[in-house]
Amino acid sequence: TPPGLPKPRFTIAETTQVMKEALAPFGPEYAKELNLLLNPANGRLDIVGGENRVPGAFSWGQPGSQNSIFYSYTYEGYYQDVDTMIHESGHAVHNQLMQNNKVLPSFSGGAPYFTESFAMFNEILLGDYISKKETDPVKKAYYLEKLLDSMMAVFPVARQASIEQGIYDGVGAGKLKTADDFDKMTQSIGERFSIWYPKNPDARLEWIIVHHFFTQPMYYVNYVFAQMLALKYYEMYLKDPKSFVPKYLALVKNGFDAAPTDLLKKFLNLDFKDPKFVSDALSVVKPRLEELEKIYK
């Protein structure tokens, strides 16, 4: 946070409004389901902190059974809270849209990297909206940094997925037996991704602090592919929003009656195995980096 600027905070009413405005391009059906989720009168938000609450956040829902819900162990109003809420709300609304479309329960659960991509796209749209709306240069820089955190998250999650894979490979091969072994392995992998690993001895402890390693083993690799898909959605959205949005919503509402690669090709004409996929998706990062550099100067 820049010197002299209190870390921005949002009341829950402000967060609700920002989320509605950021996701407004998705149209009336999406907006209706988002409004129903965020309306406290409907009892679908569990966000008030207290004792004995499970750390983390999640949404839950099953088409054909009940309305989806959102849980967070506490809401404090910082950008990360808003970001988490728009991510998990993406999952919740996704479930409701499939229910509206009468998707069979057997087709309501998809590959995690696919379902996470829709929620991560929401995060990018949040940062995009707030950073473009803000006029104060100092605050604009703050929100651009947050947007770029979302857009470039593929790099840290790839590091963490690699560390987790390294744990399984190393233990399986009998090479990791002590905490020191885990530290050295984490350090070796981390240096491939970040200049901070050689400079910060505590970075080698990353294998301890990623709770997914313990609560949802081997899940992090899904975020790598999901993040690339989210960037690709954003690239397509920026090029032609009027054409992209209806196709994207049709994909989200469809459910999972085919492989993700087939559904992406059918609805978005997107080839996940195209050699240009990664470079095209990452092309959206550079203009926002240049915008931030201008503000810094």
PDB file of C-alpha atoms in Angstrom:
ATOM      1  CA  THR A   1       0.000   0.000   0.000  1.00  0.00           C
ATOM      2  CA  PRO A   2       1.480   3.409  -0.954  1.00  0.00           C
ATOM      3  CA  PRO A   3       2.707   5.623   1.926  1.00  0.00           C
ATOM      4  CA  GLY A   4      -0.066   7.775   3.332  1.00  0.00           C
ATOM      5  CA  LEU A   5      -2.844   5.710   1.765  1.00  0.00           C
ATOM      6  CA  PRO A   6      -4.879   3.581   4.156  1.00  0.00           C
ATOM      7  CA  LYS A   7      -5.364   0.127   2.722  1.00  0.00           C
ATOM      8  CA  PRO A   8      -8.669   0.358   0.803  1.00  0.00           C
ATOM      9  CA  ARG A   9     -11.616  -1.333   2.451  1.00  0.00           C
ATOM     10  CA  PHE A  10     -15.136  -1.972   1.230  1.00  0.00           C
ATOM     11  CA  THR A  11     -18.290  -2.325   3.280  1.00  0.00           C
ATOM     12  CA  ILE A  12     -20.359  -5.339   2.307  1.00  0.00           C
ATOM     13  CA  ALA A  13     -22.813  -2.970   0.593  1.00  0.00           C
ATOM     14  CA  GLU A  14     -19.955  -1.458  -1.441  1.00  0.00           C
ATOM     15  CA  THR A  15     -18.635  -4.912  -2.300  1.00  0.00           C
ATOM     16  CA  THR A  16     -22.080  -5.988  -3.469  1.00  0.00           C
ATOM     17  CA  GLN A  17     -22.349  -2.950  -5.726  1.00  0.00           C
ATOM     18  CA  VAL A  18     -18.839  -3.325  -7.147  1.00  0.00           C
ATOM     19  CA  MET A  19     -19.455  -6.983  -7.936  1.00  0.00           C
ATOM     20  CA  LYS A  20     -22.732  -6.211  -9.693  1.00  0.00           C
ATOM     21  CA  GLU A  21     -21.117  -3.494 -11.798  1.00  0.00           C
ATOM     22  CA  ALA A  22     -17.999  -5.525 -12.632  1.00  0.00           C
ATOM     23  CA  LEU A  23     -20.087  -8.485 -13.812  1.00  0.00           C
ATOM     24  CA  ALA A  24     -22.839  -6.445 -15.477  1.00  0.00           C
ATOM     25  CA  PRO A  25     -21.508  -7.305 -18.980  1.00  0.00           C
ATOM     26  CA  PHE A  26     -22.782 -10.856 -18.431  1.00  0.00           C
ATOM     27  CA  GLY A  27     -26.351  -9.640 -18.810  1.00  0.00           C
ATOM     28  CA  PRO A  28     -29.685  -9.892 -16.960  1.00  0.00           C
ATOM     29  CA  GLU A  29     -29.875 -13.613 -16.159  1.00  0.00           C
ATOM     30  CA  TYR A  30     -26.431 -13.618 -14.553  1.00  0.00           C
ATOM     31  CA  ALA A  31     -27.243 -10.363 -12.732  1.00  0.00           C
ATOM     32  CA  LYS A  32     -30.498 -11.825 -11.377  1.00  0.00           C
ATOM     33  CA  GLU A  33     -28.783 -14.868  -9.888  1.00  0.00           C
ATOM     34  CA  LEU A  34     -25.953 -12.739  -8.484  1.00  0.00           C
ATOM     35  CA  ASN A  35     -28.483 -10.388  -6.844  1.00  0.00           C
ATOM     36  CA  LEU A  36     -30.319 -13.316  -5.268  1.00  0.00           C
ATOM     37  CA  LEU A  37     -27.077 -14.692  -3.873  1.00  0.00           C
ATOM     38  CA  LEU A  38     -25.882 -11.361  -2.472  1.00  0.00           C
ATOM     39  CA  ASN A  39     -29.213 -10.301  -0.944  1.00  0.00           C
ATOM     40  CA  PRO A  40     -28.793 -10.960   2.808  1.00  0.00           C
ATOM     41  CA  ALA A  41     -32.533 -11.555   3.133  1.00  0.00           C
ATOM     42  CA  ASN A  42     -32.083 -14.835   1.255  1.00  0.00           C
ATOM     43  CA  GLY A  43     -29.708 -16.260   3.855  1.00  0.00           C
ATOM     44  CA  ARG A  44     -27.174 -17.569   1.354  1.00  0.00           C
ATOM     45  CA  LEU A  45     -24.107 -15.674   2.651  1.00  0.00           C
ATOM     46  CA  ASP A  46     -22.232 -16.892   5.717  1.00  0.00           C
ATOM     47  CA  ILE A  47     -19.473 -14.299   6.147  1.00  0.00           C
ATOM     48  CA  VAL A  48     -19.578 -13.060   9.768  1.00  0.00           C
ATOM     49  CA  GLY A  49     -16.498 -14.026  11.740  1.00  0.00           C
ATOM     50  CA  GLY A  50     -16.501 -15.763  15.093  1.00  0.00           C
ATOM     51  CA  GLU A  51     -14.979 -18.561  17.116  1.00  0.00           C
ATOM     52  CA  ASN A  52     -14.396 -22.067  15.788  1.00  0.00           C
ATOM     53  CA  ARG A  53     -14.924 -21.202  12.126  1.00  0.00           C
ATOM     54  CA  VAL A  54     -13.045 -23.127   9.465  1.00  0.00           C
ATOM     55  CA  PRO A  55     -10.407 -20.905   7.764  1.00  0.00           C
ATOM     56  CA  GLY A  56     -10.926 -20.299   4.072  1.00  0.00           C
ATOM     57  CA  ALA A  57     -13.837 -19.692   1.749  1.00  0.00           C
ATOM     58  CA  PHE A  58     -15.969 -21.787  -0.563  1.00  0.00           C
ATOM     59  CA  SER A  59     -19.295 -21.993  -2.334  1.00  0.00           C
ATOM     60  CA  TRP A  60     -21.512 -25.028  -2.538  1.00  0.00           C
ATOM     61  CA  GLY A  61     -24.463 -25.997  -4.658  1.00  0.00           C
ATOM     62  CA  GLN A  62     -25.945 -28.850  -6.606  1.00  0.00           C
ATOM     63  CA  PRO A  63     -28.357 -28.307  -9.514  1.00  0.00           C
ATOM     64  CA  GLY A  64     -31.688 -29.905  -8.756  1.00  0.00           C
ATOM     65  CA  SER A  65     -31.269 -29.881  -4.985  1.00  0.00           C
ATOM     66  CA  GLN A  66     -31.046 -26.385  -3.494  1.00  0.00           C
ATOM     67  CA  ASN A  67     -29.831 -22.831  -3.962  1.00  0.00           C
ATOM     68  CA  SER A  68     -26.059 -22.411  -3.865  1.00  0.00           C
ATOM     69  CA  ILE A  69     -24.416 -20.724  -0.881  1.00  0.00           C
ATOM     70  CA  PHE A  70     -21.205 -18.835  -0.116  1.00  0.00           C
ATOM     71  CA  TYR A  71     -19.083 -19.227   3.031  1.00  0.00           C
ATOM     72  CA  SER A  72     -16.120 -17.239   4.290  1.00  0.00           C
ATOM     73  CA  TYR A  73     -14.627 -17.608   7.753  1.00  0.00           C
ATOM     74  CA  THR A  74     -14.665 -13.815   8.031  1.00  0.00           C
ATOM     75  CA  TYR A  75     -15.263 -10.757   5.862  1.00  0.00           C
ATOM     76  CA  GLU A  76     -13.090  -7.719   6.657  1.00  0.00           C
ATOM     77  CA  GLY A  77     -13.584  -5.695   3.490  1.00  0.00           C
ATOM     78  CA  TYR A  78     -10.061  -5.672   2.087  1.00  0.00           C
ATOM     79  CA  TYR A  79      -9.494  -6.191  -1.619  1.00  0.00           C
ATOM     80  CA  GLN A  80      -8.634  -9.846  -1.041  1.00  0.00           C
ATOM     81  CA  ASP A  81     -12.031 -10.341   0.601  1.00  0.00           C
ATOM     82  CA  VAL A  82     -13.791  -8.772  -2.374  1.00  0.00           C
ATOM     83  CA  ASP A  83     -11.668 -10.845  -4.749  1.00  0.00           C
ATOM     84  CA  THR A  84     -12.502 -14.046  -2.856  1.00  0.00           C
ATOM     85  CA  MET A  85     -16.177 -13.172  -2.838  1.00  0.00           C
ATOM     86  CA  ILE A  86     -16.388 -12.535  -6.583  1.00  0.00           C
ATOM     87  CA  HIS A  87     -14.471 -15.792  -7.209  1.00  0.00           C
ATOM     88  CA  GLU A  88     -16.689 -17.963  -5.041  1.00  0.00           C
ATOM     89  CA  SER A  89     -19.816 -16.161  -6.220  1.00  0.00           C
ATOM     90  CA  GLY A  90     -18.784 -17.176  -9.710  1.00  0.00           C
ATOM     91  CA  HIS A  91     -19.040 -20.819  -8.649  1.00  0.00           C
ATOM     92  CA  ALA A  92     -22.374 -20.215  -6.928  1.00  0.00           C
ATOM     93  CA  VAL A  93     -23.951 -18.407  -9.882  1.00  0.00           C
ATOM     94  CA  HIS A  94     -22.546 -21.046 -12.222  1.00  0.00           C
ATOM     95  CA  ASN A  95     -24.504 -23.691 -10.308  1.00  0.00           C
ATOM     96  CA  GLN A  96     -27.687 -21.621 -10.492  1.00  0.00           C
ATOM     97  CA  LEU A  97     -27.329 -21.035 -14.233  1.00  0.00           C
ATOM     98  CA  MET A  98     -26.959 -24.767 -14.816  1.00  0.00           C
ATOM     99  CA  GLN A  99     -30.046 -25.323 -12.681  1.00  0.00           C
ATOM    100  CA  ASN A 100     -31.980 -22.762 -14.766  1.00  0.00           C
ATOM    101  CA  ASN A 101     -30.847 -24.623 -17.867  1.00  0.00           C
ATOM    102  CA  LYS A 102     -32.111 -27.919 -16.412  1.00  0.00           C
ATOM    103  CA  VAL A 103     -28.688 -29.552 -16.526  1.00  0.00           C
ATOM    104  CA  LEU A 104     -28.857 -33.104 -15.213  1.00  0.00           C
ATOM    105  CA  PRO A 105     -27.094 -33.562 -11.852  1.00  0.00           C
ATOM    106  CA  SER A 106     -24.807 -36.147 -13.475  1.00  0.00           C
ATOM    107  CA  PHE A 107     -23.528 -33.400 -15.826  1.00  0.00           C
ATOM    108  CA  SER A 108     -23.242 -30.646 -13.203  1.00  0.00           C
ATOM    109  CA  GLY A 109     -19.701 -31.435 -12.046  1.00  0.00           C
ATOM    110  CA  GLY A 110     -16.799 -30.725 -14.371  1.00  0.00           C
ATOM    111  CA  ALA A 111     -13.026 -30.954 -14.336  1.00  0.00           C
ATOM    112  CA  PRO A 112     -11.770 -28.601 -11.589  1.00  0.00           C
ATOM    113  CA  TYR A 113      -9.438 -26.705 -13.943  1.00  0.00           C
ATOM    114  CA  PHE A 114     -12.478 -25.967 -16.107  1.00  0.00           C
ATOM    115  CA  THR A 115     -14.852 -24.842 -13.341  1.00  0.00           C
ATOM    116  CA  GLU A 116     -12.119 -22.764 -11.664  1.00  0.00           C
ATOM    117  CA  SER A 117     -11.491 -20.892 -14.926  1.00  0.00           C
ATOM    118  CA  PHE A 118     -14.939 -19.288 -14.761  1.00  0.00           C
ATOM    119  CA  ALA A 119     -14.370 -18.057 -11.207  1.00  0.00           C
ATOM    120  CA  MET A 120     -10.887 -16.742 -12.047  1.00  0.00           C
ATOM    121  CA  PHE A 121     -12.284 -14.828 -15.003  1.00  0.00           C
ATOM    122  CA  ASN A 122     -14.530 -13.023 -12.511  1.00  0.00           C
ATOM    123  CA  GLU A 123     -11.442 -11.981 -10.531  1.00  0.00           C
ATOM    124  CA  ILE A 124      -9.878 -10.443 -13.632  1.00  0.00           C
ATOM    125  CA  LEU A 125     -13.075  -8.580 -14.466  1.00  0.00           C
ATOM    126  CA  LEU A 126     -13.160  -7.194 -10.913  1.00  0.00           C
ATOM    127  CA  GLY A 127      -9.651  -5.752 -11.155  1.00  0.00           C
ATOM    128  CA  ASP A 128     -10.301  -4.537 -14.687  1.00  0.00           C
ATOM    129  CA  TYR A 129     -13.447  -2.667 -13.613  1.00  0.00           C
ATOM    130  CA  ILE A 130     -12.069  -1.062 -10.443  1.00  0.00           C
ATOM    131  CA  SER A 131      -8.743  -0.036 -11.998  1.00  0.00           C
ATOM    132  CA  LYS A 132     -10.453   1.572 -15.003  1.00  0.00           C
ATOM    133  CA  LYS A 133     -13.022   3.377 -12.861  1.00  0.00           C
ATOM    134  CA  GLU A 134     -10.514   4.831 -10.393  1.00  0.00           C
ATOM    135  CA  THR A 135      -9.205   8.315 -11.295  1.00  0.00           C
ATOM    136  CA  ASP A 136      -6.814   8.997  -8.413  1.00  0.00           C
ATOM    137  CA  PRO A 137      -3.388   7.888  -9.736  1.00  0.00           C
ATOM    138  CA  VAL A 138      -2.162   6.479  -6.430  1.00  0.00           C
ATOM    139  CA  LYS A 139      -5.282   4.378  -5.899  1.00  0.00           C
ATOM    140  CA  LYS A 140      -5.322   3.460  -9.581  1.00  0.00           C
ATOM    141  CA  ALA A 141      -1.802   2.055  -9.246  1.00  0.00           C
ATOM    142  CA  TYR A 142      -2.915   0.014  -6.224  1.00  0.00           C
ATOM    143  CA  TYR A 143      -5.843  -1.502  -8.121  1.00  0.00           C
ATOM    144  CA  LEU A 144      -3.740  -2.121 -11.226  1.00  0.00           C
ATOM    145  CA  GLU A 145      -1.310  -4.061  -9.041  1.00  0.00           C
ATOM    146  CA  LYS A 146      -4.208  -6.132  -7.738  1.00  0.00           C
ATOM    147  CA  LEU A 147      -5.432  -6.761 -11.287  1.00  0.00           C
ATOM    148  CA  LEU A 148      -1.958  -7.854 -12.343  1.00  0.00           C
ATOM    149  CA  ASP A 149      -1.788 -10.145  -9.303  1.00  0.00           C
ATOM    150  CA  SER A 150      -4.855 -11.901 -10.721  1.00  0.00           C
ATOM    151  CA  MET A 151      -3.629 -11.881 -14.313  1.00  0.00           C
ATOM    152  CA  MET A 152      -0.152 -13.182 -13.433  1.00  0.00           C
ATOM    153  CA  ALA A 153      -1.247 -15.664 -10.776  1.00  0.00           C
ATOM    154  CA  VAL A 154      -0.349 -18.442 -13.191  1.00  0.00           C
ATOM    155  CA  PHE A 155       3.310 -18.011 -12.205  1.00  0.00           C
ATOM    156  CA  PRO A 156       3.061 -18.497  -8.404  1.00  0.00           C
ATOM    157  CA  VAL A 157       0.453 -21.253  -8.737  1.00  0.00           C
ATOM    158  CA  ALA A 158       2.702 -23.037 -11.247  1.00  0.00           C
ATOM    159  CA  ARG A 159       5.503 -22.795  -8.679  1.00  0.00           C
ATOM    160  CA  GLN A 160       3.293 -24.179  -5.924  1.00  0.00           C
ATOM    161  CA  ALA A 161       1.962 -26.975  -8.133  1.00  0.00           C
ATOM    162  CA  SER A 162       5.568 -27.868  -8.999  1.00  0.00           C
ATOM    163  CA  ILE A 163       6.517 -27.922  -5.316  1.00  0.00           C
ATOM    164  CA  GLU A 164       3.635 -30.261  -4.543  1.00  0.00           C
ATOM    165  CA  GLN A 165       4.602 -32.560  -7.414  1.00  0.00           C
ATOM    166  CA  GLY A 166       8.190 -32.426  -6.140  1.00  0.00           C
ATOM    167  CA  ILE A 167       7.004 -33.617  -2.732  1.00  0.00           C
ATOM    168  CA  TYR A 168       5.316 -36.700  -4.153  1.00  0.00           C
ATOM    169  CA  ASP A 169       8.160 -37.475  -6.539  1.00  0.00           C
ATOM    170  CA  GLY A 170      10.814 -36.974  -3.866  1.00  0.00           C
ATOM    171  CA  VAL A 171       9.081 -39.045  -1.201  1.00  0.00           C
ATOM    172  CA  GLY A 172       8.303 -41.773  -3.732  1.00  0.00           C
ATOM    173  CA  ALA A 173      11.946 -41.947  -4.747  1.00  0.00           C
ATOM    174  CA  GLY A 174      13.125 -41.999  -1.126  1.00  0.00           C
ATOM    175  CA  LYS A 175      14.947 -38.653  -1.485  1.00  0.00           C
ATOM    176  CA  LEU A 176      12.788 -36.582   0.896  1.00  0.00           C
ATOM    177  CA  LYS A 177      12.948 -37.852   4.479  1.00  0.00           C
ATOM    178  CA  THR A 178      13.359 -34.789   6.703  1.00  0.00           C
ATOM    179  CA  ALA A 179      12.065 -31.238   6.931  1.00  0.00           C
ATOM    180  CA  ASP A 180      15.464 -30.035   5.751  1.00  0.00           C
ATOM    181  CA  ASP A 181      15.059 -32.178   2.627  1.00  0.00           C
ATOM    182  CA  PHE A 182      11.691 -30.550   1.966  1.00  0.00           C
ATOM    183  CA  ASP A 183      13.228 -27.093   2.464  1.00  0.00           C
ATOM    184  CA  LYS A 184      16.003 -27.790  -0.049  1.00  0.00           C
ATOM    185  CA  MET A 185      13.588 -29.189  -2.624  1.00  0.00           C
ATOM    186  CA  THR A 186      11.304 -26.166  -2.254  1.00  0.00           C
ATOM    187  CA  GLN A 187      14.273 -23.806  -2.568  1.00  0.00           C
ATOM    188  CA  SER A 188      15.479 -25.540  -5.738  1.00  0.00           C
ATOM    189  CA  ILE A 189      12.065 -25.323  -7.421  1.00  0.00           C
ATOM    190  CA  GLY A 190      11.337 -21.824  -6.150  1.00  0.00           C
ATOM    191  CA  GLU A 191      14.511 -20.396  -7.682  1.00  0.00           C
ATOM    192  CA  ARG A 192      13.237 -21.363 -11.131  1.00  0.00           C
ATOM    193  CA  PHE A 193      10.247 -19.068 -10.679  1.00  0.00           C
ATOM    194  CA  SER A 194      11.254 -16.143  -8.465  1.00  0.00           C
ATOM    195  CA  ILE A 195      14.234 -13.908  -7.779  1.00  0.00           C
ATOM    196  CA  TRP A 196      13.121 -13.708  -4.135  1.00  0.00           C
ATOM    197  CA  TYR A 197      13.959 -17.295  -3.225  1.00  0.00           C
ATOM    198  CA  PRO A 198      17.746 -16.753  -3.024  1.00  0.00           C
ATOM    199  CA  LYS A 199      17.178 -13.491  -1.117  1.00  0.00           C
ATOM    200  CA  ASN A 200      14.625 -14.730   1.418  1.00  0.00           C
ATOM    201  CA  PRO A 201      15.560 -17.834   3.442  1.00  0.00           C
ATOM    202  CA  ASP A 202      11.992 -18.182   4.750  1.00  0.00           C
ATOM    203  CA  ALA A 203      10.678 -18.739   1.209  1.00  0.00           C
ATOM    204  CA  ARG A 204      11.876 -22.346   1.378  1.00  0.00           C
ATOM    205  CA  LEU A 205       9.123 -22.981   3.961  1.00  0.00           C
ATOM    206  CA  GLU A 206       6.405 -22.573   1.316  1.00  0.00           C
ATOM    207  CA  TRP A 207       5.745 -26.339   1.341  1.00  0.00           C
ATOM    208  CA  ILE A 208       4.317 -25.898   4.852  1.00  0.00           C
ATOM    209  CA  ILE A 209       1.897 -23.025   4.292  1.00  0.00           C
ATOM    210  CA  VAL A 210      -0.201 -23.988   1.232  1.00  0.00           C
ATOM    211  CA  HIS A 211      -3.202 -25.552   2.953  1.00  0.00           C
ATOM    212  CA  HIS A 212      -4.412 -27.204  -0.256  1.00  0.00           C
ATOM    213  CA  PHE A 213      -1.424 -29.541  -0.021  1.00  0.00           C
ATOM    214  CA  PHE A 214      -3.084 -31.007   3.081  1.00  0.00           C
ATOM    215  CA  THR A 215      -6.804 -30.390   2.519  1.00  0.00           C
ATOM    216  CA  GLN A 216      -7.070 -31.020  -1.251  1.00  0.00           C
ATOM    217  CA  PRO A 217      -3.939 -32.861  -2.409  1.00  0.00           C
ATOM    218  CA  MET A 218      -2.834 -32.351  -6.019  1.00  0.00           C
ATOM    219  CA  TYR A 219      -5.482 -29.670  -6.594  1.00  0.00           C
ATOM    220  CA  TYR A 220      -3.111 -26.777  -7.287  1.00  0.00           C
ATOM    221  CA  VAL A 221      -2.231 -27.910 -10.800  1.00  0.00           C
ATOM    222  CA  ASN A 222      -5.851 -27.149 -11.717  1.00  0.00           C
ATOM    223  CA  TYR A 223      -5.250 -23.468 -10.991  1.00  0.00           C
ATOM    224  CA  VAL A 224      -2.419 -23.367 -13.541  1.00  0.00           C
ATOM    225  CA  PHE A 225      -4.652 -24.396 -16.430  1.00  0.00           C
ATOM    226  CA  ALA A 226      -7.649 -22.480 -15.055  1.00  0.00           C
ATOM    227  CA  GLN A 227      -5.631 -19.266 -14.933  1.00  0.00           C
ATOM    228  CA  MET A 228      -4.528 -19.640 -18.549  1.00  0.00           C
ATOM    229  CA  LEU A 229      -8.138 -20.216 -19.615  1.00  0.00           C
ATOM    230  CA  ALA A 230      -9.291 -17.158 -17.649  1.00  0.00           C
ATOM    231  CA  LEU A 231      -6.680 -15.015 -19.414  1.00  0.00           C
ATOM    232  CA  LYS A 232      -7.842 -16.402 -22.755  1.00  0.00           C
ATOM    233  CA  TYR A 233     -11.462 -15.561 -21.947  1.00  0.00           C
ATOM    234  CA  TYR A 234     -10.337 -12.041 -21.051  1.00  0.00           C
ATOM    235  CA  GLU A 235      -8.401 -11.683 -24.308  1.00  0.00           C
ATOM    236  CA  MET A 236     -11.441 -12.789 -26.321  1.00  0.00           C
ATOM    237  CA  TYR A 237     -13.724 -10.541 -24.264  1.00  0.00           C
ATOM    238  CA  LEU A 238     -11.568  -7.459 -24.901  1.00  0.00           C
ATOM    239  CA  LYS A 239     -11.456  -8.124 -28.641  1.00  0.00           C
ATOM    240  CA  ASP A 240     -15.208  -8.509 -29.152  1.00  0.00           C
ATOM    241  CA  PRO A 241     -17.377  -8.419 -26.010  1.00  0.00           C
ATOM    242  CA  LYS A 242     -20.702  -8.455 -27.880  1.00  0.00           C
ATOM    243  CA  SER A 243     -19.816 -11.646 -29.673  1.00  0.00           C
ATOM    244  CA  PHE A 244     -17.959 -13.310 -26.790  1.00  0.00           C
ATOM    245  CA  VAL A 245     -20.398 -12.886 -23.898  1.00  0.00           C
ATOM    246  CA  PRO A 246     -23.380 -14.859 -25.327  1.00  0.00           C
ATOM    247  CA  LYS A 247     -21.085 -17.721 -26.347  1.00  0.00           C
ATOM    248  CA  TYR A 248     -19.358 -17.705 -22.980  1.00  0.00           C
ATOM    249  CA  LEU A 249     -22.648 -17.763 -21.046  1.00  0.00           C
ATOM    250  CA  ALA A 250     -23.903 -20.611 -23.219  1.00  0.00           C
ATOM    251  CA  LEU A 251     -20.755 -22.521 -22.233  1.00  0.00           C
ATOM    252  CA  VAL A 252     -21.224 -21.765 -18.526  1.00  0.00           C
ATOM    253  CA  LYS A 253     -24.893 -22.817 -18.587  1.00  0.00           C
ATOM    254  CA  ASN A 254     -24.319 -25.965 -20.605  1.00  0.00           C
ATOM    255  CA  GLY A 255     -22.958 -28.209 -17.896  1.00  0.00           C
ATOM    256  CA  PHE A 256     -20.392 -30.920 -18.548  1.00  0.00           C
ATOM    257  CA  ASP A 257     -21.823 -33.413 -21.008  1.00  0.00           C
ATOM    258  CA  ALA A 258     -18.526 -33.612 -22.928  1.00  0.00           C
ATOM    259  CA  ALA A 259     -14.790 -33.181 -22.357  1.00  0.00           C
ATOM    260  CA  PRO A 260     -13.636 -29.605 -21.604  1.00  0.00           C
ATOM    261  CA  THR A 261     -11.599 -29.478 -24.811  1.00  0.00           C
ATOM    262  CA  ASP A 262     -14.704 -30.390 -26.820  1.00  0.00           C
ATOM    263  CA  LEU A 263     -16.900 -27.837 -25.037  1.00  0.00           C
ATOM    264  CA  LEU A 264     -14.328 -25.052 -25.487  1.00  0.00           C
ATOM    265  CA  LYS A 265     -14.142 -25.837 -29.182  1.00  0.00           C
ATOM    266  CA  LYS A 266     -17.918 -26.060 -29.564  1.00  0.00           C
ATOM    267  CA  PHE A 267     -18.882 -22.837 -27.778  1.00  0.00           C
ATOM    268  CA  LEU A 268     -15.824 -20.582 -28.128  1.00  0.00           C
ATOM    269  CA  ASN A 269     -13.959 -22.158 -31.059  1.00  0.00           C
ATOM    270  CA  LEU A 270     -11.025 -22.322 -28.655  1.00  0.00           C
ATOM    271  CA  ASP A 271      -8.339 -24.944 -29.158  1.00  0.00           C
ATOM    272  CA  PHE A 272      -6.713 -25.658 -25.803  1.00  0.00           C
ATOM    273  CA  LYS A 273      -3.782 -27.364 -27.544  1.00  0.00           C
ATOM    274  CA  ASP A 274      -3.030 -24.560 -30.016  1.00  0.00           C
ATOM    275  CA  PRO A 275       0.705 -23.673 -29.717  1.00  0.00           C
ATOM    276  CA  LYS A 276      -0.281 -19.982 -29.653  1.00  0.00           C
ATOM    277  CA  PHE A 277      -2.717 -20.449 -26.782  1.00  0.00           C
ATOM    278  CA  VAL A 278      -0.336 -19.360 -24.022  1.00  0.00           C
ATOM    279  CA  SER A 279       1.262 -16.442 -25.878  1.00  0.00           C
ATOM    280  CA  ASP A 280      -2.127 -15.112 -27.011  1.00  0.00           C
ATOM    281  CA  ALA A 281      -3.572 -15.372 -23.516  1.00  0.00           C
ATOM    282  CA  LEU A 282      -0.588 -13.641 -21.912  1.00  0.00           C
ATOM    283  CA  SER A 283      -0.704 -10.828 -24.478  1.00  0.00           C
ATOM    284  CA  VAL A 284      -3.314  -9.035 -22.351  1.00  0.00           C
ATOM    285  CA  VAL A 285      -0.831  -8.563 -19.505  1.00  0.00           C
ATOM    286  CA  LYS A 286       1.626  -6.257 -21.264  1.00  0.00           C
ATOM    287  CA  PRO A 287      -0.725  -3.260 -21.873  1.00  0.00           C
ATOM    288  CA  ARG A 288      -1.731  -3.178 -18.198  1.00  0.00           C
ATOM    289  CA  LEU A 289       1.926  -3.411 -17.100  1.00  0.00           C
ATOM    290  CA  GLU A 290       2.759  -0.473 -19.367  1.00  0.00           C
ATOM    291  CA  GLU A 291      -0.164   1.478 -17.907  1.00  0.00           C
ATOM    292  CA  LEU A 292       1.187   0.852 -14.406  1.00  0.00           C
ATOM    293  CA  GLU A 293       4.704   1.868 -15.416  1.00  0.00           C
ATOM    294  CA  LYS A 294       3.403   5.220 -16.678  1.00  0.00           C
ATOM    295  CA  ILE A 295       1.765   5.895 -13.342  1.00  0.00           C
ATOM    296  CA  TYR A 296       4.945   4.953 -11.498  1.00  0.00           C
ATOM    297  CA  LYS A 297       6.945   7.400 -13.615  1.00  0.00           C
TER     298      LYS A 297
END
